[in-house]
Each structure stands twice: as C-alpha cells, then as structure tokens.
C-alpha cells in the first residue's frame, strides 16, 4: 500500500490495541492508527474521518462492540467494522454480523485478523468503485436527457426558422387544408 492504512481501534486496553497493530504490521500493512475507548471519542474520531477500517473490542467498560457498530452506522460512513473479542458467544457473533459487522475475530486466534482486514478492504474498495460507477452513470443519463431536450429545441427552432424565412408557407398550408376540407371545389380555390 502506498498510503498507510488508517485504522480506528475501539479498545480499552492499550496492550491489546498494540497486539492488533503488531499483527497487522507483521502482515505487511503500513498503519496510521488511533485508539479510542469511549463513545464520545469514537464519535469525534469518526467526524474527523479518513478511516479505512474500524476494529472494536466487544467488551468495553462503558459500552460494547454492538454499540460501537451502531455509532459507526449512525455516522453514515461506509467503513468495514471488525469485532474482536476474547469471548463472544455464537449468538452475539451472529447478531453482530446481522447488524453489519464485517467479521468477528477471537483474540486467541488473531491469525484470522490479517486475511479479514485484507478481504474487507477489497470489498470496501469494490463498494466505492460501484458507487462511483453508479454516480457516473446517473450523470451520463442526466446529460443524455439534456442532449435530447436540446435536440428537440433545435428541431423546433429549425422549424420556426423555416417559417420565418418562408412566411407564406403557413398561409399556404392553411389554405390547402381548408381547400381539402371544403371538398376541393374549384369555386373556393
């Protein structure tokens, strides 16, 4: 990666945060990271922006990983969210995934961390490219509508210009229509 990966770590333990960072750096990732441990600090960091990934512990003193996920979702940002826990039951893990967590990783199996990070970064990039393509398509459709409007205006303007150049044409057309309506009799010709 040319630019460092910006990782926001929601973790009350500095040692655990450093362990996550070391695993990712050993895997070849260059990181810029910040650790937050309160809801307010998480919100502030999200407002500052620039994050590629959020990794959150499940159990925090003042709130939990699902609340951290909700804060991320409420921010409207499309950032992959990985949940890390020493012990999270299957029910909680399923709930986290259902609510939008990209993955959950047990602290005693951090070998899954790097592949999960890489996968989620690829998927986030795919979503970003898809949004850009959809926006470009929408802009192109708008330009096409404008071009069609301009073409119609051009045709009308061409007809008006013809009428202006040939003022008798309208009278001739009306006279011919009347003549036909009256049965084409010579006395009205």
mmCIF file with all atom_site columns, C-alpha atoms in Angstrom:
data_model
loop_
_atom_site.group_PDB
_atom_site.id
_atom_site.type_symbol
_atom_site.label_atom_id
_atom_site.label_alt_id
_atom_site.label_comp_id
_atom_site.label_asym_id
_atom_site.label_entity_id
_atom_site.label_seq_id
_atom_site.pdbx_PDB_ins_code
_atom_site.Cartn_x
_atom_site.Cartn_y
_atom_site.Cartn_z
_atom_site.occupancy
_atom_site.B_iso_or_equiv
_atom_site.pdbx_formal_charge
_atom_site.auth_seq_id
_atom_site.auth_comp_id
_atom_site.auth_asym_id
_atom_site.auth_atom_id
_atom_site.pdbx_PDB_model_num
ATOM 1   C CA . UNK A 1 1   ? 0.000   0.000   0.000   1.00 0.00 ? 1   UNK A CA 1
ATOM 2   C CA . UNK A 1 2   ? 1.335   3.421   -0.884  1.00 0.00 ? 2   UNK A CA 1
ATOM 3   C CA . UNK A 1 3   ? -0.514  5.301   1.846   1.00 0.00 ? 3   UNK A CA 1
ATOM 4   C CA . UNK A 1 4   ? -0.762  3.995   5.389   1.00 0.00 ? 4   UNK A CA 1
ATOM 5   C CA . UNK A 1 5   ? -3.952  2.179   6.261   1.00 0.00 ? 5   UNK A CA 1
ATOM 6   C CA . UNK A 1 6   ? -5.959  4.314   8.704   1.00 0.00 ? 6   UNK A CA 1
ATOM 7   C CA . UNK A 1 7   ? -7.318  2.100   11.461  1.00 0.00 ? 7   UNK A CA 1
ATOM 8   C CA . UNK A 1 8   ? -9.534  3.253   14.298  1.00 0.00 ? 8   UNK A CA 1
ATOM 9   C CA . UNK A 1 9   ? -9.271  0.827   17.212  1.00 0.00 ? 9   UNK A CA 1
ATOM 10  C CA . UNK A 1 10  ? -12.048 0.851   19.816  1.00 0.00 ? 10  UNK A CA 1
ATOM 11  C CA . UNK A 1 11  ? -10.300 -0.817  22.738  1.00 0.00 ? 11  UNK A CA 1
ATOM 12  C CA . UNK A 1 12  ? -9.899  -0.050  26.447  1.00 0.00 ? 12  UNK A CA 1
ATOM 13  C CA . UNK A 1 13  ? -6.613  -1.969  26.692  1.00 0.00 ? 13  UNK A CA 1
ATOM 14  C CA . UNK A 1 14  ? -3.591  -0.278  25.156  1.00 0.00 ? 14  UNK A CA 1
ATOM 15  C CA . UNK A 1 15  ? -1.728  -3.613  25.211  1.00 0.00 ? 15  UNK A CA 1
ATOM 16  C CA . UNK A 1 16  ? -4.494  -5.334  23.235  1.00 0.00 ? 16  UNK A CA 1
ATOM 17  C CA . UNK A 1 17  ? -4.552  -2.472  20.720  1.00 0.00 ? 17  UNK A CA 1
ATOM 18  C CA . UNK A 1 18  ? -0.776  -2.757  20.272  1.00 0.00 ? 18  UNK A CA 1
ATOM 19  C CA . UNK A 1 19  ? -1.132  -6.502  19.771  1.00 0.00 ? 19  UNK A CA 1
ATOM 20  C CA . UNK A 1 20  ? -3.631  -5.906  16.934  1.00 0.00 ? 20  UNK A CA 1
ATOM 21  C CA . UNK A 1 21  ? -1.332  -3.314  15.378  1.00 0.00 ? 21  UNK A CA 1
ATOM 22  C CA . UNK A 1 22  ? 1.667   -5.658  15.565  1.00 0.00 ? 22  UNK A CA 1
ATOM 23  C CA . UNK A 1 23  ? -0.251  -8.471  13.861  1.00 0.00 ? 23  UNK A CA 1
ATOM 24  C CA . UNK A 1 24  ? -1.247  -6.194  11.002  1.00 0.00 ? 24  UNK A CA 1
ATOM 25  C CA . UNK A 1 25  ? 2.219   -4.670  10.627  1.00 0.00 ? 25  UNK A CA 1
ATOM 26  C CA . UNK A 1 26  ? 3.849   -8.111  10.640  1.00 0.00 ? 26  UNK A CA 1
ATOM 27  C CA . UNK A 1 27  ? 1.483   -8.968  7.814   1.00 0.00 ? 27  UNK A CA 1
ATOM 28  C CA . UNK A 1 28  ? 2.955   -6.148  5.749   1.00 0.00 ? 28  UNK A CA 1
ATOM 29  C CA . UNK A 1 29  ? 0.441   -3.388  6.393   1.00 0.00 ? 29  UNK A CA 1
ATOM 30  C CA . UNK A 1 30  ? 1.672   0.134   6.980   1.00 0.00 ? 30  UNK A CA 1
ATOM 31  C CA . UNK A 1 31  ? -0.641  1.672   9.575   1.00 0.00 ? 31  UNK A CA 1
ATOM 32  C CA . UNK A 1 32  ? -1.774  5.002   10.889  1.00 0.00 ? 32  UNK A CA 1
ATOM 33  C CA . UNK A 1 33  ? -3.912  4.176   13.876  1.00 0.00 ? 33  UNK A CA 1
ATOM 34  C CA . UNK A 1 34  ? -5.685  5.656   16.843  1.00 0.00 ? 34  UNK A CA 1
ATOM 35  C CA . UNK A 1 35  ? -7.154  4.001   19.909  1.00 0.00 ? 35  UNK A CA 1
ATOM 36  C CA . UNK A 1 36  ? -10.390 5.268   21.460  1.00 0.00 ? 36  UNK A CA 1
ATOM 37  C CA . UNK A 1 37  ? -12.235 3.824   24.426  1.00 0.00 ? 37  UNK A CA 1
ATOM 38  C CA . UNK A 1 38  ? -15.372 5.934   24.887  1.00 0.00 ? 38  UNK A CA 1
ATOM 39  C CA . UNK A 1 39  ? -18.440 6.586   22.789  1.00 0.00 ? 39  UNK A CA 1
ATOM 40  C CA . UNK A 1 40  ? -17.637 10.301  22.654  1.00 0.00 ? 40  UNK A CA 1
ATOM 41  C CA . UNK A 1 41  ? -14.067 9.657   21.489  1.00 0.00 ? 41  UNK A CA 1
ATOM 42  C CA . UNK A 1 42  ? -15.360 7.234   18.848  1.00 0.00 ? 42  UNK A CA 1
ATOM 43  C CA . UNK A 1 43  ? -17.836 9.808   17.530  1.00 0.00 ? 43  UNK A CA 1
ATOM 44  C CA . UNK A 1 44  ? -15.153 12.521  17.461  1.00 0.00 ? 44  UNK A CA 1
ATOM 45  C CA . UNK A 1 45  ? -12.727 10.283  15.584  1.00 0.00 ? 45  UNK A CA 1
ATOM 46  C CA . UNK A 1 46  ? -15.397 9.352   13.034  1.00 0.00 ? 46  UNK A CA 1
ATOM 47  C CA . UNK A 1 47  ? -16.202 13.030  12.468  1.00 0.00 ? 47  UNK A CA 1
ATOM 48  C CA . UNK A 1 48  ? -12.516 13.741  11.802  1.00 0.00 ? 48  UNK A CA 1
ATOM 49  C CA . UNK A 1 49  ? -12.736 10.999  9.201   1.00 0.00 ? 49  UNK A CA 1
ATOM 50  C CA . UNK A 1 50  ? -10.182 9.407   6.950   1.00 0.00 ? 50  UNK A CA 1
ATOM 51  C CA . UNK A 1 51  ? -10.574 5.889   8.387   1.00 0.00 ? 51  UNK A CA 1
ATOM 52  C CA . UNK A 1 52  ? -10.238 2.774   6.242   1.00 0.00 ? 52  UNK A CA 1
ATOM 53  C CA . UNK A 1 53  ? -11.188 0.323   8.980   1.00 0.00 ? 53  UNK A CA 1
ATOM 54  C CA . UNK A 1 54  ? -12.679 0.166   12.481  1.00 0.00 ? 54  UNK A CA 1
ATOM 55  C CA . UNK A 1 55  ? -11.679 -2.674  14.793  1.00 0.00 ? 55  UNK A CA 1
ATOM 56  C CA . UNK A 1 56  ? -13.585 -2.865  18.050  1.00 0.00 ? 56  UNK A CA 1
ATOM 57  C CA . UNK A 1 57  ? -13.289 -4.955  21.170  1.00 0.00 ? 57  UNK A CA 1
ATOM 58  C CA . UNK A 1 58  ? -16.628 -6.445  22.153  1.00 0.00 ? 58  UNK A CA 1
ATOM 59  C CA . UNK A 1 59  ? -16.385 -5.769  25.880  1.00 0.00 ? 59  UNK A CA 1
ATOM 60  C CA . UNK A 1 60  ? -15.587 -2.214  26.924  1.00 0.00 ? 60  UNK A CA 1
ATOM 61  C CA . UNK A 1 61  ? -16.164 -0.656  30.360  1.00 0.00 ? 61  UNK A CA 1
ATOM 62  C CA . UNK A 1 62  ? -18.783 1.902   29.286  1.00 0.00 ? 62  UNK A CA 1
ATOM 63  C CA . UNK A 1 63  ? -20.316 0.265   26.198  1.00 0.00 ? 63  UNK A CA 1
ATOM 64  C CA . UNK A 1 64  ? -19.948 -2.742  23.932  1.00 0.00 ? 64  UNK A CA 1
ATOM 65  C CA . UNK A 1 65  ? -18.914 -3.524  20.375  1.00 0.00 ? 65  UNK A CA 1
ATOM 66  C CA . UNK A 1 66  ? -22.500 -3.585  19.118  1.00 0.00 ? 66  UNK A CA 1
ATOM 67  C CA . UNK A 1 67  ? -22.991 -0.040  20.386  1.00 0.00 ? 67  UNK A CA 1
ATOM 68  C CA . UNK A 1 68  ? -19.737 0.941   18.663  1.00 0.00 ? 68  UNK A CA 1
ATOM 69  C CA . UNK A 1 69  ? -21.110 -0.590  15.453  1.00 0.00 ? 69  UNK A CA 1
ATOM 70  C CA . UNK A 1 70  ? -24.335 1.392   15.876  1.00 0.00 ? 70  UNK A CA 1
ATOM 71  C CA . UNK A 1 71  ? -22.330 4.604   16.285  1.00 0.00 ? 71  UNK A CA 1
ATOM 72  C CA . UNK A 1 72  ? -20.466 3.838   13.061  1.00 0.00 ? 72  UNK A CA 1
ATOM 73  C CA . UNK A 1 73  ? -23.727 3.080   11.215  1.00 0.00 ? 73  UNK A CA 1
ATOM 74  C CA . UNK A 1 74  ? -25.321 6.272   12.561  1.00 0.00 ? 74  UNK A CA 1
ATOM 75  C CA . UNK A 1 75  ? -22.384 8.267   11.182  1.00 0.00 ? 75  UNK A CA 1
ATOM 76  C CA . UNK A 1 76  ? -23.365 7.216   7.654   1.00 0.00 ? 76  UNK A CA 1
ATOM 77  C CA . UNK A 1 77  ? -19.796 6.211   6.823   1.00 0.00 ? 77  UNK A CA 1
ATOM 78  C CA . UNK A 1 78  ? -19.106 3.069   4.810   1.00 0.00 ? 78  UNK A CA 1
ATOM 79  C CA . UNK A 1 79  ? -16.153 1.696   6.756   1.00 0.00 ? 79  UNK A CA 1
ATOM 80  C CA . UNK A 1 80  ? -15.536 -2.008  7.399   1.00 0.00 ? 80  UNK A CA 1
ATOM 81  C CA . UNK A 1 81  ? -16.099 -2.913  11.054  1.00 0.00 ? 81  UNK A CA 1
ATOM 82  C CA . UNK A 1 82  ? -14.351 -5.902  12.606  1.00 0.00 ? 82  UNK A CA 1
ATOM 83  C CA . UNK A 1 83  ? -15.308 -7.115  16.048  1.00 0.00 ? 83  UNK A CA 1
ATOM 84  C CA . UNK A 1 84  ? -12.565 -8.636  18.202  1.00 0.00 ? 84  UNK A CA 1
ATOM 85  C CA . UNK A 1 85  ? -13.289 -10.435 21.429  1.00 0.00 ? 85  UNK A CA 1
ATOM 86  C CA . UNK A 1 86  ? -11.725 -12.681 23.984  1.00 0.00 ? 86  UNK A CA 1
ATOM 87  C CA . UNK A 1 87  ? -15.028 -14.468 24.346  1.00 0.00 ? 87  UNK A CA 1
ATOM 88  C CA . UNK A 1 88  ? -18.137 -13.781 22.367  1.00 0.00 ? 88  UNK A CA 1
ATOM 89  C CA . UNK A 1 89  ? -20.882 -16.326 22.145  1.00 0.00 ? 89  UNK A CA 1
ATOM 90  C CA . UNK A 1 90  ? -22.165 -17.580 18.820  1.00 0.00 ? 90  UNK A CA 1
ATOM 91  C CA . UNK A 1 91  ? -25.444 -15.737 19.370  1.00 0.00 ? 91  UNK A CA 1
ATOM 92  C CA . UNK A 1 92  ? -23.644 -12.411 19.875  1.00 0.00 ? 92  UNK A CA 1
ATOM 93  C CA . UNK A 1 93  ? -21.399 -13.026 16.867  1.00 0.00 ? 93  UNK A CA 1
ATOM 94  C CA . UNK A 1 94  ? -24.413 -13.733 14.644  1.00 0.00 ? 94  UNK A CA 1
ATOM 95  C CA . UNK A 1 95  ? -26.137 -10.610 15.981  1.00 0.00 ? 95  UNK A CA 1
ATOM 96  C CA . UNK A 1 96  ? -23.039 -8.523  15.201  1.00 0.00 ? 96  UNK A CA 1
ATOM 97  C CA . UNK A 1 97  ? -22.894 -9.836  11.631  1.00 0.00 ? 97  UNK A CA 1
ATOM 98  C CA . UNK A 1 98  ? -26.630 -9.290  11.178  1.00 0.00 ? 98  UNK A CA 1
ATOM 99  C CA . UNK A 1 99  ? -26.237 -5.675  12.291  1.00 0.00 ? 99  UNK A CA 1
ATOM 100 C CA . UNK A 1 100 ? -23.413 -5.006  9.856   1.00 0.00 ? 100 UNK A CA 1
ATOM 101 C CA . UNK A 1 101 ? -20.116 -6.148  11.332  1.00 0.00 ? 101 UNK A CA 1
ATOM 102 C CA . UNK A 1 102 ? -17.889 -7.444  8.551   1.00 0.00 ? 102 UNK A CA 1
ATOM 103 C CA . UNK A 1 103 ? -16.394 -10.194 10.693  1.00 0.00 ? 103 UNK A CA 1
ATOM 104 C CA . UNK A 1 104 ? -15.583 -11.183 14.258  1.00 0.00 ? 104 UNK A CA 1
ATOM 105 C CA . UNK A 1 105 ? -12.238 -12.479 15.408  1.00 0.00 ? 105 UNK A CA 1
ATOM 106 C CA . UNK A 1 106 ? -11.339 -14.148 18.675  1.00 0.00 ? 106 UNK A CA 1
ATOM 107 C CA . UNK A 1 107 ? -8.337  -12.640 20.453  1.00 0.00 ? 107 UNK A CA 1
ATOM 108 C CA . UNK A 1 108 ? -6.857  -16.116 20.833  1.00 0.00 ? 108 UNK A CA 1
ATOM 109 C CA . UNK A 1 109 ? -6.984  -16.606 17.034  1.00 0.00 ? 109 UNK A CA 1
ATOM 110 C CA . UNK A 1 110 ? -5.534  -13.383 15.642  1.00 0.00 ? 110 UNK A CA 1
ATOM 111 C CA . UNK A 1 111 ? -4.131  -15.302 12.663  1.00 0.00 ? 111 UNK A CA 1
ATOM 112 C CA . UNK A 1 112 ? -7.545  -14.563 11.086  1.00 0.00 ? 112 UNK A CA 1
ATOM 113 C CA . UNK A 1 113 ? -7.080  -10.808 11.537  1.00 0.00 ? 113 UNK A CA 1
ATOM 114 C CA . UNK A 1 114 ? -4.902  -10.022 8.513   1.00 0.00 ? 114 UNK A CA 1
ATOM 115 C CA . UNK A 1 115 ? -6.949  -12.054 5.986   1.00 0.00 ? 115 UNK A CA 1
ATOM 116 C CA . UNK A 1 116 ? -10.154 -10.472 7.338   1.00 0.00 ? 116 UNK A CA 1
ATOM 117 C CA . UNK A 1 117 ? -8.666  -6.967  7.063   1.00 0.00 ? 117 UNK A CA 1
ATOM 118 C CA . UNK A 1 118 ? -7.459  -7.582  3.511   1.00 0.00 ? 118 UNK A CA 1
ATOM 119 C CA . UNK A 1 119 ? -10.802 -9.066  2.440   1.00 0.00 ? 119 UNK A CA 1
ATOM 120 C CA . UNK A 1 120 ? -12.784 -6.194  3.927   1.00 0.00 ? 120 UNK A CA 1
ATOM 121 C CA . UNK A 1 121 ? -10.536 -3.572  2.345   1.00 0.00 ? 121 UNK A CA 1
ATOM 122 C CA . UNK A 1 122 ? -11.062 -5.220  -1.071  1.00 0.00 ? 122 UNK A CA 1
ATOM 123 C CA . UNK A 1 123 ? -14.816 -5.310  -0.539  1.00 0.00 ? 123 UNK A CA 1
ATOM 124 C CA . UNK A 1 124 ? -14.889 -1.675  0.612   1.00 0.00 ? 124 UNK A CA 1
ATOM 125 C CA . UNK A 1 125 ? -12.916 -0.685  -2.487  1.00 0.00 ? 125 UNK A CA 1
ATOM 126 C CA . UNK A 1 126 ? -15.408 -2.605  -4.629  1.00 0.00 ? 126 UNK A CA 1
ATOM 127 C CA . UNK A 1 127 ? -18.322 -0.759  -2.984  1.00 0.00 ? 127 UNK A CA 1
ATOM 128 C CA . UNK A 1 128 ? -16.569 2.577   -3.523  1.00 0.00 ? 128 UNK A CA 1
ATOM 129 C CA . UNK A 1 129 ? -15.973 1.817   -7.208  1.00 0.00 ? 129 UNK A CA 1
ATOM 130 C CA . UNK A 1 130 ? -19.578 0.673   -7.606  1.00 0.00 ? 130 UNK A CA 1
ATOM 131 C CA . UNK A 1 131 ? -20.848 3.934   -6.065  1.00 0.00 ? 131 UNK A CA 1
ATOM 132 C CA . UNK A 1 132 ? -18.579 5.938   -8.372  1.00 0.00 ? 132 UNK A CA 1
ATOM 133 C CA . UNK A 1 133 ? -19.786 3.978   -11.419 1.00 0.00 ? 133 UNK A CA 1
ATOM 134 C CA . UNK A 1 134 ? -23.425 4.475   -10.410 1.00 0.00 ? 134 UNK A CA 1
ATOM 135 C CA . UNK A 1 135 ? -22.846 8.206   -9.928  1.00 0.00 ? 135 UNK A CA 1
ATOM 136 C CA . UNK A 1 136 ? -21.109 8.429   -13.309 1.00 0.00 ? 136 UNK A CA 1
ATOM 137 C CA . UNK A 1 137 ? -23.966 6.526   -14.951 1.00 0.00 ? 137 UNK A CA 1
ATOM 138 C CA . UNK A 1 138 ? -26.528 8.831   -13.350 1.00 0.00 ? 138 UNK A CA 1
ATOM 139 C CA . UNK A 1 139 ? -24.596 11.903  -14.525 1.00 0.00 ? 139 UNK A CA 1
ATOM 140 C CA . UNK A 1 140 ? -24.389 10.437  -18.030 1.00 0.00 ? 140 UNK A CA 1
ATOM 141 C CA . UNK A 1 141 ? -28.131 9.765   -18.051 1.00 0.00 ? 141 UNK A CA 1
ATOM 142 C CA . UNK A 1 142 ? -28.772 13.366  -16.990 1.00 0.00 ? 142 UNK A CA 1
ATOM 143 C CA . UNK A 1 143 ? -26.502 14.621  -19.771 1.00 0.00 ? 143 UNK A CA 1
ATOM 144 C CA . UNK A 1 144 ? -28.347 12.401  -22.266 1.00 0.00 ? 144 UNK A CA 1
ATOM 145 C CA . UNK A 1 145 ? -31.705 13.839  -21.138 1.00 0.00 ? 145 UNK A CA 1
ATOM 146 C CA . UNK A 1 146 ? -30.312 17.344  -21.578 1.00 0.00 ? 146 UNK A CA 1
ATOM 147 C CA . UNK A 1 147 ? -28.989 16.438  -25.032 1.00 0.00 ? 147 UNK A CA 1
ATOM 148 C CA . UNK A 1 148 ? -32.402 15.073  -26.013 1.00 0.00 ? 148 UNK A CA 1
ATOM 149 C CA . UNK A 1 149 ? -34.056 18.282  -24.789 1.00 0.00 ? 149 UNK A CA 1
ATOM 150 C CA . UNK A 1 150 ? -31.558 20.342  -26.760 1.00 0.00 ? 150 UNK A CA 1
ATOM 151 C CA . UNK A 1 151 ? -32.195 18.218  -29.856 1.00 0.00 ? 151 UNK A CA 1
ATOM 152 C CA . UNK A 1 152 ? -35.947 18.822  -29.537 1.00 0.00 ? 152 UNK A CA 1
ATOM 153 C CA . UNK A 1 153 ? -35.363 22.530  -29.046 1.00 0.00 ? 153 UNK A CA 1
ATOM 154 C CA . UNK A 1 154 ? -33.099 22.512  -32.092 1.00 0.00 ? 154 UNK A CA 1
ATOM 155 C CA . UNK A 1 155 ? -35.776 20.841  -34.215 1.00 0.00 ? 155 UNK A CA 1
ATOM 156 C CA . UNK A 1 156 ? -38.403 23.352  -33.076 1.00 0.00 ? 156 UNK A CA 1
ATOM 157 C CA . UNK A 1 157 ? -36.008 26.224  -33.659 1.00 0.00 ? 157 UNK A CA 1
ATOM 158 C CA . UNK A 1 158 ? -35.260 24.863  -37.134 1.00 0.00 ? 158 UNK A CA 1
ATOM 159 C CA . UNK A 1 159 ? -38.979 24.720  -37.912 1.00 0.00 ? 159 UNK A CA 1
ATOM 160 C CA . UNK A 1 160 ? -39.512 28.236  -36.610 1.00 0.00 ? 160 UNK A CA 1
ATOM 161 C CA . UNK A 1 161 ? -36.548 29.483  -38.619 1.00 0.00 ? 161 UNK A CA 1
ATOM 162 C CA . UNK A 1 162 ? -38.017 27.888  -41.735 1.00 0.00 ? 162 UNK A CA 1
ATOM 163 C CA . UNK A 1 163 ? -41.349 29.548  -41.008 1.00 0.00 ? 163 UNK A CA 1
ATOM 164 C CA . UNK A 1 164 ? -39.676 32.908  -40.561 1.00 0.00 ? 164 UNK A CA 1
ATOM 165 C CA . UNK A 1 165 ? -37.762 32.501  -43.825 1.00 0.00 ? 165 UNK A CA 1
ATOM 166 C CA . UNK A 1 166 ? -40.917 31.470  -45.670 1.00 0.00 ? 166 UNK A CA 1
ATOM 167 C CA . UNK A 1 167 ? -43.862 33.393  -44.138 1.00 0.00 ? 167 UNK A CA 1
ATOM 168 C CA . UNK A 1 168 ? -46.241 32.327  -46.894 1.00 0.00 ? 168 UNK A CA 1
ATOM 169 C CA . UNK A 1 169 ? -45.721 28.653  -46.102 1.00 0.00 ? 169 UNK A CA 1
ATOM 170 C CA . UNK A 1 170 ? -48.075 28.772  -43.107 1.00 0.00 ? 170 UNK A CA 1
ATOM 171 C CA . UNK A 1 171 ? -50.727 30.550  -45.145 1.00 0.00 ? 171 UNK A CA 1
ATOM 172 C CA . UNK A 1 172 ? -50.326 28.075  -47.998 1.00 0.00 ? 172 UNK A CA 1
ATOM 173 C CA . UNK A 1 173 ? -50.644 25.165  -45.593 1.00 0.00 ? 173 UNK A CA 1
ATOM 174 C CA . UNK A 1 174 ? -53.802 26.581  -44.011 1.00 0.00 ? 174 UNK A CA 1
ATOM 175 C CA . UNK A 1 175 ? -55.275 27.358  -47.441 1.00 0.00 ? 175 UNK A CA 1
ATOM 176 C CA . UNK A 1 176 ? -54.548 23.838  -48.680 1.00 0.00 ? 176 UNK A CA 1
ATOM 177 C CA . UNK A 1 177 ? -56.123 22.332  -45.563 1.00 0.00 ? 177 UNK A CA 1
ATOM 178 C CA . UNK A 1 178 ? -59.234 24.471  -45.976 1.00 0.00 ? 178 UNK A CA 1
ATOM 179 C CA . UNK A 1 179 ? -59.425 23.621  -49.669 1.00 0.00 ? 179 UNK A CA 1
ATOM 180 C CA . UNK A 1 180 ? -59.273 19.921  -48.833 1.00 0.00 ? 180 UNK A CA 1
ATOM 181 C CA . UNK A 1 181 ? -61.843 20.328  -46.034 1.00 0.00 ? 181 UNK A CA 1
ATOM 182 C CA . UNK A 1 182 ? -64.242 22.038  -48.408 1.00 0.00 ? 182 UNK A CA 1
ATOM 183 C CA . UNK A 1 183 ? -64.056 19.118  -50.744 1.00 0.00 ? 183 UNK A CA 1
ATOM 184 C CA . UNK A 1 184 ? -61.539 20.552  -53.157 1.00 0.00 ? 184 UNK A CA 1
ATOM 185 C CA . UNK A 1 185 ? -64.167 22.526  -55.091 1.00 0.00 ? 185 UNK A CA 1
ATOM 186 C CA . UNK A 1 186 ? -62.820 24.965  -57.611 1.00 0.00 ? 186 UNK A CA 1
ATOM 187 C CA . UNK A 1 187 ? -65.121 27.777  -56.550 1.00 0.00 ? 187 UNK A CA 1
ATOM 188 C CA . UNK A 1 188 ? -63.145 28.041  -53.327 1.00 0.00 ? 188 UNK A CA 1
ATOM 189 C CA . UNK A 1 189 ? -59.785 27.714  -54.980 1.00 0.00 ? 189 UNK A CA 1
#
